Coordinates of C-alpha atoms (C1' of nucleotides) in Angstrom, one line a residue:
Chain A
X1 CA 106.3 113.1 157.9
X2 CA 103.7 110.6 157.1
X3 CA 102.3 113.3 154.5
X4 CA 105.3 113.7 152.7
X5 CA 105.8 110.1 152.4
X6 CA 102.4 109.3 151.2
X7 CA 103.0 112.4 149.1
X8 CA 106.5 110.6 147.6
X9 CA 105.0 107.6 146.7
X10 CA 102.1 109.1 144.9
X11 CA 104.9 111.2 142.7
X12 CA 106.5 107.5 142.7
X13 CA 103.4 105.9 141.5
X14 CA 102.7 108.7 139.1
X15 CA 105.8 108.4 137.5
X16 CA 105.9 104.7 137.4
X17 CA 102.4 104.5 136.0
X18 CA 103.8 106.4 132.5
X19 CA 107.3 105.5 132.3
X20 CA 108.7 103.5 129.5
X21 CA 110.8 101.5 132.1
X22 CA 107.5 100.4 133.5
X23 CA 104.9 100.5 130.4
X24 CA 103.3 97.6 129.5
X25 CA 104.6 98.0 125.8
X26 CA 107.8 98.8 126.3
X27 CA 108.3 94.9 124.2
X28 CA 106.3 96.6 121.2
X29 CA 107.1 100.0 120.9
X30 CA 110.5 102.2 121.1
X31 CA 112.2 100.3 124.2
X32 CA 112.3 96.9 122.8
X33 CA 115.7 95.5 123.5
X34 CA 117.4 98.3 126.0
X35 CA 118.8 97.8 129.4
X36 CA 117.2 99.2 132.6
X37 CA 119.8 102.2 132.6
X38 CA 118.7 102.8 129.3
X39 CA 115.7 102.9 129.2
X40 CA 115.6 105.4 132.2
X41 CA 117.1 107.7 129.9
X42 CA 114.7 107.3 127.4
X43 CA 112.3 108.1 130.2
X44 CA 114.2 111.5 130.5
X45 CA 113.4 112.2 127.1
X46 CA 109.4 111.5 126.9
X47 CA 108.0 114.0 129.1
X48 CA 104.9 115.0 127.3
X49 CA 101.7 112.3 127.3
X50 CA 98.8 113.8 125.8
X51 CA 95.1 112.4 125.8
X52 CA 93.3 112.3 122.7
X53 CA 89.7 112.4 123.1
X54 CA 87.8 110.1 119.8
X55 CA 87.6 111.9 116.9
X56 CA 90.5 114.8 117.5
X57 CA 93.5 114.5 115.8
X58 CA 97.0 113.6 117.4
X59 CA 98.5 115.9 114.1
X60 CA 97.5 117.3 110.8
X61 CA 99.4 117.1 107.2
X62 CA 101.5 120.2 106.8
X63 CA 101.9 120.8 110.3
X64 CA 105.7 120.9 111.2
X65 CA 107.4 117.6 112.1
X66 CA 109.1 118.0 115.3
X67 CA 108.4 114.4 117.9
X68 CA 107.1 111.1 117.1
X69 CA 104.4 109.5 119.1
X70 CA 104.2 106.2 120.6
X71 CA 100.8 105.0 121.1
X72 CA 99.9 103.9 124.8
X73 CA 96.2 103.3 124.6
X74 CA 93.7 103.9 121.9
X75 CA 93.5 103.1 118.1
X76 CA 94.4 106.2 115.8
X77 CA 94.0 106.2 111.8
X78 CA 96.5 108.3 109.4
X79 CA 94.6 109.5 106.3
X80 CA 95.3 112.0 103.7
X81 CA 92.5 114.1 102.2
X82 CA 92.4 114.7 98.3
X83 CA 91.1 117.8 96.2
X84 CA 87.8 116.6 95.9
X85 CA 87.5 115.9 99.6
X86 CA 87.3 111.8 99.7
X87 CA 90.0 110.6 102.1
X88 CA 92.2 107.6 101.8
X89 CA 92.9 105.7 105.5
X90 CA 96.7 105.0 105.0
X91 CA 97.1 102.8 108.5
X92 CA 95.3 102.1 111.6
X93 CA 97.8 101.9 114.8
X94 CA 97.3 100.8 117.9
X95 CA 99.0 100.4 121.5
X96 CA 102.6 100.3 121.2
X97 CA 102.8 101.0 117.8
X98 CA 104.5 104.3 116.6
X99 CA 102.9 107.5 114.4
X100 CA 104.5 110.1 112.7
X101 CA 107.5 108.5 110.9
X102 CA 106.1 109.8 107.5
X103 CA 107.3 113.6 109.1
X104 CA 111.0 113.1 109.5
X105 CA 111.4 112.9 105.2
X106 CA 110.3 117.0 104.8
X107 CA 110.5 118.0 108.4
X108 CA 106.5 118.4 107.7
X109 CA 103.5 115.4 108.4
X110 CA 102.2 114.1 105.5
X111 CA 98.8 112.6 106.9
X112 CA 96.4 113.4 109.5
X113 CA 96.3 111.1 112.6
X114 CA 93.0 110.8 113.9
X115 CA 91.9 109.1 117.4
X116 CA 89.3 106.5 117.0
X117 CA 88.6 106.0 120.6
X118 CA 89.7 108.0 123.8
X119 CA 93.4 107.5 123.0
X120 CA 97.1 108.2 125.2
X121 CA 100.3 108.8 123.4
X122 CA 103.8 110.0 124.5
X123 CA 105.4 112.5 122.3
X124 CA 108.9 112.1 121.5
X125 CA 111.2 115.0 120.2
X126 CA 112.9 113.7 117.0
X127 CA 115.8 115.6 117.6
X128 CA 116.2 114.0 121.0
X129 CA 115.6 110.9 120.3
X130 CA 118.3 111.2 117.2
X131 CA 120.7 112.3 119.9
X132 CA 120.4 109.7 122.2
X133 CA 120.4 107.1 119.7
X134 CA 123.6 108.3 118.9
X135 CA 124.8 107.2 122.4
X136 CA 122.6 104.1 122.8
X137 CA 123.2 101.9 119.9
X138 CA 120.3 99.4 120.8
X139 CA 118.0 102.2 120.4
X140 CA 119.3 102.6 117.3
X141 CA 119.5 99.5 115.7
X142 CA 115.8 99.4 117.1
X143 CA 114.7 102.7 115.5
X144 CA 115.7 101.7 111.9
X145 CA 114.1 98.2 112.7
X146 CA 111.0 100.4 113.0
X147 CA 110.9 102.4 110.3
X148 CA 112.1 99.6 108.0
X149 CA 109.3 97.3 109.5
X150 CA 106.9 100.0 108.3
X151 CA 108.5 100.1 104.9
X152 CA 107.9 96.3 104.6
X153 CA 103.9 96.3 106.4
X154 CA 103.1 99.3 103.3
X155 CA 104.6 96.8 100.4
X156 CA 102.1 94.4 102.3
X157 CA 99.2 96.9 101.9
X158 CA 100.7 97.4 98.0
X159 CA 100.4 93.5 97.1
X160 CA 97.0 93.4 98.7
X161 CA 96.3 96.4 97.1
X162 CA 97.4 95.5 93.7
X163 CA 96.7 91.3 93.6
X164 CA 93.9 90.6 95.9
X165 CA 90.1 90.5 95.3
X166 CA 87.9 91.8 97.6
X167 CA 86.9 88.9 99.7
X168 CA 90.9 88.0 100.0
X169 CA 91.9 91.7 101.1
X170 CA 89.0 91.6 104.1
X171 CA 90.4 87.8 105.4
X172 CA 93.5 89.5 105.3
X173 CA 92.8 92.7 107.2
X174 CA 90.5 90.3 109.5
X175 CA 93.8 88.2 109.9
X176 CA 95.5 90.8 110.5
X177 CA 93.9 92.7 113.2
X178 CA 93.4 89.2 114.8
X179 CA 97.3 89.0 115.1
X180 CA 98.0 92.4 116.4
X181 CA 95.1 92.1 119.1
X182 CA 96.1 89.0 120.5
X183 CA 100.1 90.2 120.4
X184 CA 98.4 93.1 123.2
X185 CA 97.1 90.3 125.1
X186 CA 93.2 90.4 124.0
X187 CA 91.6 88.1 122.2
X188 CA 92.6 86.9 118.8
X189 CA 89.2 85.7 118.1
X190 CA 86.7 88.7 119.1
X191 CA 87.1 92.3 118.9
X192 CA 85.5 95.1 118.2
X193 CA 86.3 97.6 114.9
X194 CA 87.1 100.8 116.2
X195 CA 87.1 102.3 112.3
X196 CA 83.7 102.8 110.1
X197 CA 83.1 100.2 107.0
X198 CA 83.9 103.1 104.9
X199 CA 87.2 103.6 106.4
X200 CA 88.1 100.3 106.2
X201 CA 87.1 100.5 102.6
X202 CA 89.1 103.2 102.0
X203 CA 92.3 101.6 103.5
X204 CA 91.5 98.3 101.3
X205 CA 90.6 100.3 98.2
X206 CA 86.8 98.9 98.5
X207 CA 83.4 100.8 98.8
X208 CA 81.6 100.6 102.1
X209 CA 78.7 98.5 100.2
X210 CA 81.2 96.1 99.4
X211 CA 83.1 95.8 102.9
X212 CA 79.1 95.5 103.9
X213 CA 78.4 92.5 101.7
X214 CA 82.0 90.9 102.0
X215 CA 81.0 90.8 106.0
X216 CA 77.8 89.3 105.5
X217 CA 78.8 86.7 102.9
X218 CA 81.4 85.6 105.5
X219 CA 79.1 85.3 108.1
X220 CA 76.8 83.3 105.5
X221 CA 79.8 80.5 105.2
X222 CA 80.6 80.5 108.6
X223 CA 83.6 82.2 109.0
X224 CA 83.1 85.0 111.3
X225 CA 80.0 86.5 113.1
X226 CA 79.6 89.8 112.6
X227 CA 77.2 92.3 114.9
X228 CA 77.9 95.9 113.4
X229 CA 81.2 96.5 114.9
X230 CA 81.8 93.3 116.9
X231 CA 83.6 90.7 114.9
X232 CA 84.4 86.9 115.9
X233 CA 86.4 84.9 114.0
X234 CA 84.7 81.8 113.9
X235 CA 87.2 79.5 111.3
X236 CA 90.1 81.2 111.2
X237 CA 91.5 78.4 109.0
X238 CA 88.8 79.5 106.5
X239 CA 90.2 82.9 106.1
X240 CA 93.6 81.9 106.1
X241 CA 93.0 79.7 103.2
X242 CA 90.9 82.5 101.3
X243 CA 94.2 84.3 101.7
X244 CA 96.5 81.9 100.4
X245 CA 94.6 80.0 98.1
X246 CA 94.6 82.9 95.3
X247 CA 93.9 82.1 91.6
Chain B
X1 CA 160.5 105.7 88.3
X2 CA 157.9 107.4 85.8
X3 CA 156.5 103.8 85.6
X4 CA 155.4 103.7 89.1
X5 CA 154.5 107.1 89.2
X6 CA 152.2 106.2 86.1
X7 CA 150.9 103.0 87.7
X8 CA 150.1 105.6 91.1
X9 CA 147.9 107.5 88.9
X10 CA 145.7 104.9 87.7
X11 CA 145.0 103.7 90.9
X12 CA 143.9 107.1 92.3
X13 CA 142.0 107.8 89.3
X14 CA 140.5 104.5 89.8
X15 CA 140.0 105.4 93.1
X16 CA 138.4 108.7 92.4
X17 CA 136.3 107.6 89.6
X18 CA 133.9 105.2 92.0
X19 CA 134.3 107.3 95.2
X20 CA 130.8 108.8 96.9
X21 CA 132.7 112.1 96.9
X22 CA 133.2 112.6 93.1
X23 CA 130.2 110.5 92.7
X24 CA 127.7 112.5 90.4
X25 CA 125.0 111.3 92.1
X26 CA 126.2 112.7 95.7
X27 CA 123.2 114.9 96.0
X28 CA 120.7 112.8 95.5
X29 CA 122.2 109.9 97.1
X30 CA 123.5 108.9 101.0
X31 CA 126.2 111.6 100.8
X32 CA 124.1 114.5 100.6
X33 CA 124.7 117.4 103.2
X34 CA 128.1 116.1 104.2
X35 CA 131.1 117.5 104.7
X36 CA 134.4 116.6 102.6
X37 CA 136.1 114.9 105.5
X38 CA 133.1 113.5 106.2
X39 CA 132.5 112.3 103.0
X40 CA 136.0 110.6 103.0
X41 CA 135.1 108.6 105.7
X42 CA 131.5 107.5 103.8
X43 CA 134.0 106.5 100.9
X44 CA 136.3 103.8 103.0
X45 CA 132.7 102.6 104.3
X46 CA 131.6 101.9 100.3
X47 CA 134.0 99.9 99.2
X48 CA 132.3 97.0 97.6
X49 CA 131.2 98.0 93.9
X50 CA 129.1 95.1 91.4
X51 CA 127.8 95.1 88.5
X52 CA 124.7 93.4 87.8
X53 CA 123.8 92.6 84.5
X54 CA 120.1 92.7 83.0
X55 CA 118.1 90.3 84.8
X56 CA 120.1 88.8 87.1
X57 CA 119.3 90.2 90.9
X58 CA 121.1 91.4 93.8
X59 CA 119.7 90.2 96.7
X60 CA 116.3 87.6 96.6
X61 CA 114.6 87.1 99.8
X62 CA 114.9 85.6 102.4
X63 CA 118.7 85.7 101.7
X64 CA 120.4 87.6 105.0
X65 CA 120.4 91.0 105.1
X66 CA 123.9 92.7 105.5
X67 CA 124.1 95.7 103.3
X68 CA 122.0 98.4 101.8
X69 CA 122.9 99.1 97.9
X70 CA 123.1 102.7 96.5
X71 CA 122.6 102.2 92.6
X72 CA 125.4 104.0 90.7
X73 CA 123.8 103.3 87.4
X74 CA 121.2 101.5 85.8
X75 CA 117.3 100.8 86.5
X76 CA 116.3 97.8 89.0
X77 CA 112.9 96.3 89.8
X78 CA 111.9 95.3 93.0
X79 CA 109.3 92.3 93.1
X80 CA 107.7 89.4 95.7
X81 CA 106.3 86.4 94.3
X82 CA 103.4 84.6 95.2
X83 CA 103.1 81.2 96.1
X84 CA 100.8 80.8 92.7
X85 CA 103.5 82.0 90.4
X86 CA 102.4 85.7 90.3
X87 CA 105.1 88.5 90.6
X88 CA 104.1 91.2 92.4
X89 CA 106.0 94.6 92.0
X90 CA 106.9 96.6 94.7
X91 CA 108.8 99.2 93.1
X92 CA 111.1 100.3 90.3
X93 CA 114.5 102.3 91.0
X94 CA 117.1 104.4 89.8
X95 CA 120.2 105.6 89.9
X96 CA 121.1 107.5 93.0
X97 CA 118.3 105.6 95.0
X98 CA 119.0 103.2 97.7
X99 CA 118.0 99.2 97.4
X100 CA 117.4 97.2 100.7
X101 CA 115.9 99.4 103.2
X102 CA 113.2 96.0 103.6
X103 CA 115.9 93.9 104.9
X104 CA 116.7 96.0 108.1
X105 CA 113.3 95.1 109.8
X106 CA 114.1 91.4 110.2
X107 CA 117.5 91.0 109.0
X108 CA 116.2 89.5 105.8
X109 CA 115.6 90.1 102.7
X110 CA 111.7 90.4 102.3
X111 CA 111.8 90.9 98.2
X112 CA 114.2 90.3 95.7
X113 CA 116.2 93.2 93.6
X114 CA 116.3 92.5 89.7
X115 CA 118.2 94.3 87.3
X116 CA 116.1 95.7 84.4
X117 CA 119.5 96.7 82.6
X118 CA 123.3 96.4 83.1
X119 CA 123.6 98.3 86.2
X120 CA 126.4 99.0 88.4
X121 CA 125.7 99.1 92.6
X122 CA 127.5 100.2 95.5
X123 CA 127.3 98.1 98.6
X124 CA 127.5 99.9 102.3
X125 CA 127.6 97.4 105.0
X126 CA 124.7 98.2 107.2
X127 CA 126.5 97.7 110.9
X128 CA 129.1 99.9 109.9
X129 CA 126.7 102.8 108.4
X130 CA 125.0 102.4 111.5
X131 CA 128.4 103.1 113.5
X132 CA 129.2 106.3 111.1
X133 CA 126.2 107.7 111.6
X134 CA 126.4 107.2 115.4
X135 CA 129.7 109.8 114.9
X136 CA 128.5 112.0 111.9
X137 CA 125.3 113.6 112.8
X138 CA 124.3 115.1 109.3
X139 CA 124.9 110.9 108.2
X140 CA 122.0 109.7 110.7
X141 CA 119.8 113.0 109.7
X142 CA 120.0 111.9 106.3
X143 CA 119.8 108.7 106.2
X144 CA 116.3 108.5 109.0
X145 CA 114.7 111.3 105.7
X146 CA 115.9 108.8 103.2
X147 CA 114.2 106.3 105.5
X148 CA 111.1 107.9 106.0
X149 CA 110.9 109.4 102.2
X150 CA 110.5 105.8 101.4
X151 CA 107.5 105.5 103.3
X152 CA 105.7 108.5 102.4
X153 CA 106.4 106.8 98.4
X154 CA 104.4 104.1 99.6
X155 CA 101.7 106.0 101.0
X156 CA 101.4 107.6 97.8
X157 CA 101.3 104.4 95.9
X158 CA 98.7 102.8 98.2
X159 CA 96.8 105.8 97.4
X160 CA 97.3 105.2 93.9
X161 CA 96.3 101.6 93.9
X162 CA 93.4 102.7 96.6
X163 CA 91.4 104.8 94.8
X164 CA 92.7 106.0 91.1
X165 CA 91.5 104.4 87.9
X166 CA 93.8 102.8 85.3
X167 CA 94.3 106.0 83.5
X168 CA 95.1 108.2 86.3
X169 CA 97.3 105.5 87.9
X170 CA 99.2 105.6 84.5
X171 CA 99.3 109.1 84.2
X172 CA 101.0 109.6 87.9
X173 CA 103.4 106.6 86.6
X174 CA 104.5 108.2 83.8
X175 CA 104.5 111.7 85.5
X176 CA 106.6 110.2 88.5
X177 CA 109.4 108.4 85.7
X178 CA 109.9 112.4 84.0
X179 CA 110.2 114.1 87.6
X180 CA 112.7 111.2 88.3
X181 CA 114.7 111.3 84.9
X182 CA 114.7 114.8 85.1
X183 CA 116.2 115.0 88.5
X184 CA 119.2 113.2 87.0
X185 CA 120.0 115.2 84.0
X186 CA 117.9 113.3 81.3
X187 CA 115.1 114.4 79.4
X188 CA 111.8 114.5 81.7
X189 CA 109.9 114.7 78.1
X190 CA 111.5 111.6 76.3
X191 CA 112.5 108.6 77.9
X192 CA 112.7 104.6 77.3
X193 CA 110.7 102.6 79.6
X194 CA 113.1 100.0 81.1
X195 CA 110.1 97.4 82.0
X196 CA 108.1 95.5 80.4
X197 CA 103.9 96.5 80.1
X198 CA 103.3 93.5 82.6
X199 CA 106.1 94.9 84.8
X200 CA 104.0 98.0 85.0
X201 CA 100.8 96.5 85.2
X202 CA 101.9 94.4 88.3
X203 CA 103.4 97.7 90.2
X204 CA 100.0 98.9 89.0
X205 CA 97.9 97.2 90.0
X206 CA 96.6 96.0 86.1
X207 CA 96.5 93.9 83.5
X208 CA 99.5 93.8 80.7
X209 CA 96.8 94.5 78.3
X210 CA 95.0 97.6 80.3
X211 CA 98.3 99.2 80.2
X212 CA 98.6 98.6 76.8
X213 CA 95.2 99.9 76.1
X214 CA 95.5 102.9 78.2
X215 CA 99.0 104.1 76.5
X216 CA 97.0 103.7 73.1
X217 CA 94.2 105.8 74.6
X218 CA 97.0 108.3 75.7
X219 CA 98.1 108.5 72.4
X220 CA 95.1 108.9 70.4
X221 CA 94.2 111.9 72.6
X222 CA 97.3 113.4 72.2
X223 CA 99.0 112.9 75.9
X224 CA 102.2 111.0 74.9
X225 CA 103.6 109.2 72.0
X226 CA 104.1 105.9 72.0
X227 CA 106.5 103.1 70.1
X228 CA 106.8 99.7 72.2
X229 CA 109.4 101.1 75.3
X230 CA 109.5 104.7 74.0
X231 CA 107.9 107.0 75.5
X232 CA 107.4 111.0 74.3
X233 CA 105.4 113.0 76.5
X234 CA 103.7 115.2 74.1
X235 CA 101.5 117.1 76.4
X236 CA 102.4 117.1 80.2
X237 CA 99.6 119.3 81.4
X238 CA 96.9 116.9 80.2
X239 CA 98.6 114.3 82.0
X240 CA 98.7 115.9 85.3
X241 CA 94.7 117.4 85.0
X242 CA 94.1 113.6 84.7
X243 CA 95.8 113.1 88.2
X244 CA 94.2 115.5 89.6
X245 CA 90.8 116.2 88.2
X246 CA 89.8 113.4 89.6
X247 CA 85.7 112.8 90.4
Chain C
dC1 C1' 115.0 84.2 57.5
dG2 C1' 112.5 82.5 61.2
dC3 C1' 111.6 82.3 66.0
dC4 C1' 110.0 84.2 70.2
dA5 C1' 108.9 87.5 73.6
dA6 C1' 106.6 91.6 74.0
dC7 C1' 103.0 94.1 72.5
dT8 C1' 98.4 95.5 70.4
dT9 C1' 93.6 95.0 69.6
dG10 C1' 89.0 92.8 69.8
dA11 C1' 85.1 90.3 72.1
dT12 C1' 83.0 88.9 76.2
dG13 C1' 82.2 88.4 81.1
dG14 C1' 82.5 89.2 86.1
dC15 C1' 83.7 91.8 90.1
dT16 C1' 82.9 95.8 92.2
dG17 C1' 81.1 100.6 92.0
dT18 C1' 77.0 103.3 91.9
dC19 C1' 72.4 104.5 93.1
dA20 C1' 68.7 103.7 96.0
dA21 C1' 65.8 102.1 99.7
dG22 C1' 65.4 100.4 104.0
dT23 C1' 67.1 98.7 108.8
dC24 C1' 69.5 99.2 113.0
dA25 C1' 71.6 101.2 117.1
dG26 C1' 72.8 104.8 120.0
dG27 C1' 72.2 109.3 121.8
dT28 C1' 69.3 113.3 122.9
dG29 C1' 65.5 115.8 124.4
dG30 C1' 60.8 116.1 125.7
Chain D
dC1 C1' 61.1 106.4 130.0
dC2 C1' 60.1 106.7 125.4
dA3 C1' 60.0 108.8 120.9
dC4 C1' 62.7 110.7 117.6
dC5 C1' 66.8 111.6 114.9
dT6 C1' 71.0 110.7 112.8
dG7 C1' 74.9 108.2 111.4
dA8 C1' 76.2 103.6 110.3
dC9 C1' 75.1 99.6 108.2
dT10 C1' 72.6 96.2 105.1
dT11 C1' 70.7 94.7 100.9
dG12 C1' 69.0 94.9 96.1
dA13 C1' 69.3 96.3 91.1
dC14 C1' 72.0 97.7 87.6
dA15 C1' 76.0 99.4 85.1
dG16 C1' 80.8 100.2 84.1
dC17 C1' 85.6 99.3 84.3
dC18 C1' 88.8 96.1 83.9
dA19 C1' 90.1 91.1 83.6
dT20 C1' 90.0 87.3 80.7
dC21 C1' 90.5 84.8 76.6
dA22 C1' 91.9 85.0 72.0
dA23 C1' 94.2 86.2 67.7
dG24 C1' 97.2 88.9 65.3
dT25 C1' 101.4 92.2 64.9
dT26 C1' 105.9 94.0 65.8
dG27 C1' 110.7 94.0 66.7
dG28 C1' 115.0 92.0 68.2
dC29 C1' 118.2 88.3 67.8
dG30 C1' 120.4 84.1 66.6

DNA sequence: CGCCAACTTGATGGCTGTCAAGTCAGGTGG
DNA sequence: CCACCTGACTTGACAGCCATCAAGTTGGCG
């Protein structure tokens, strides 16, 4: 009798620990916005969490499309691979945020999403999740919130892409990381990289050299302190304004 | 008596002429893969039509979002400004292609929409598209792919502003305008260029004046011909080995 | 006909890429 | 435990692509 209740509350517990009714994230990611009944049936509908160990990828370009994945721990990059075997980094994600929206257009990825540290994501079945959005409109109405607030980060990526100068396009990614860190409840002002200077190159559309000496000239004017993959963001100000302040 | 029945006619042709189910551009637009009923029901959701004349805009941002815009006819541009003045261009768009997707995220506009000719739009009221496509399945299918098609165009552009050179970047412009035109019925070898060099250079990621070096350059080597917005694409193949054959 | 915006073309300079050499840190095996 | 090895990073010298500045041309429109 005893047994079977410890044994209950373990299966409790278990379940608890990876539900979305109980994750940590459930304010970022997919269940942003439902009620508790809700939200248990989105429960219903993520059954598979996967680990994905640093360096294996969560899914490949051409694969078949078939769930979406909501990041629970870890830090993943999408990248597509060209001809002549360079790679361009298209994102970085992290907790909460959501991977594989690019699949639903052809029913077939378009990227490759990479773990760049021992990683956990739930898979979602598309189809599913089309369903019961059908019959939850919050979910809904916070899908397309989703999706359209990835439209609107790439045109961010485009007009840094297309306008800024090297040392603006690193205060911004800086900036940026800084924001989404300290939205997860770490530090805003210290964090570690998880991705290489040539993959953050390769999202910014610089060369590894130059991330290299962007780094150290910001360390030269005070603005951060940098220790190979360890940044702190010493006058945030500072970077803000090298943002702005374009000419 | 034959007046009224007169007067009936006009209104159903009038009706008919600017419904989504007689629209030409039904398979490239929202509509595709429905049903007739189904399509009857898209046509009492559409029932705001503007026109827009050259350089005036649909929506500017910041302005509240309420409706995504299907573009019946005519060429738009989409665009952001900078606090210094500088336009930055997020994207060009054509007939049968959907304006607004940016505004969903926030409930905002987050660029503005400008007319690069006399164009004629169809407004859908986003709550109530939401609602259909909560009842017609092949509706929400369709329009989540039309969602996510928009993002996988961005990937591509960041890849284009990432890591091409001016002359591949213009090559996969032009290239992309001819698929486009072609898809719609018009030549995919001839074709005016609605924007101006600087409008190009900005979605670019260039200088007015690179552009207008590069289609030179394009011309003397026998790629396209060139007068001011004209544009004859002489040799089609050249232009895509300069896409790809990148080193 | 004249004006203006858009475009073309030339000269020059700077930012960033390229090539190269060297340093650092972490992991592995002796 | 230390030496070694490798991948990641830093730093320097140089070059090339594209931006900038400038002047002239074209075409459309009142």
């Amino acid at each position: 009798m005893t047994q079977v209740h410890a044994l209950n509350q373990d299966i409790t517990l278990a379940v608890i620990k990876t539900a979305c009714s109980s994750c940590n994230l459930r304010e970022l990611c997919l269940p942003y916005g439902l009620s508790l009944e809700e939200l248990e049936r989105l429960d219903d509908l993520v059954s598979t969490r996967r680990r994905i160990k640093r360096g294996d990828s969560l899914y490949r370009g051409s694969e078949t499309f078939n769930a979406i994945y909501a990041i629970r721990s870890g830090f993943f990059k999408t990248n597509v691979l060209l001809d002549d075997g360079r790679e361009q980094v298209t994102g970085f994600q992290m907790a909460g945020e959501l991977l594989g929206l690019d699949g639903i257009s052809t029913e077939r990825h378009t990227c490759n999403a990479i773990a760049l540290e021992d990683s956990e994501i739930c898979a979602i079945p598309f189809n599913q999740l089309e369903n019961l959005s059908r019959e939850i409109h919050a979910l809904q109405k916070h899908f397309h919130k989703v999706m359209s607030r990835e439209i609107v980060r790439d045109h961010g990526v485009m007009m840094l892409l297309g306008t800024m100068r090297a040392e603006e396009r690193l205060a911004a990614f800086l900036l940026n990381l800084s924001q989404r860190f300290k939205a997860r409840g770490f530090s805003h002002a210290e964090f570690y990289l998880r991705m290489t200077r040539e993959e953050i190159g390769s999202y910014l559309g610089l060369k590894l050299e130059t991330v290299s000496r962007v780094f150290s000239r910001f360390q030269e004017e005070g603005y951060i302190a940098v220790q190979q993959k360890h940044i702190r963001i010493v006058d945030i100000g500072g970077l803000k304004t090298l943002v702005n302040h374009r000419l």
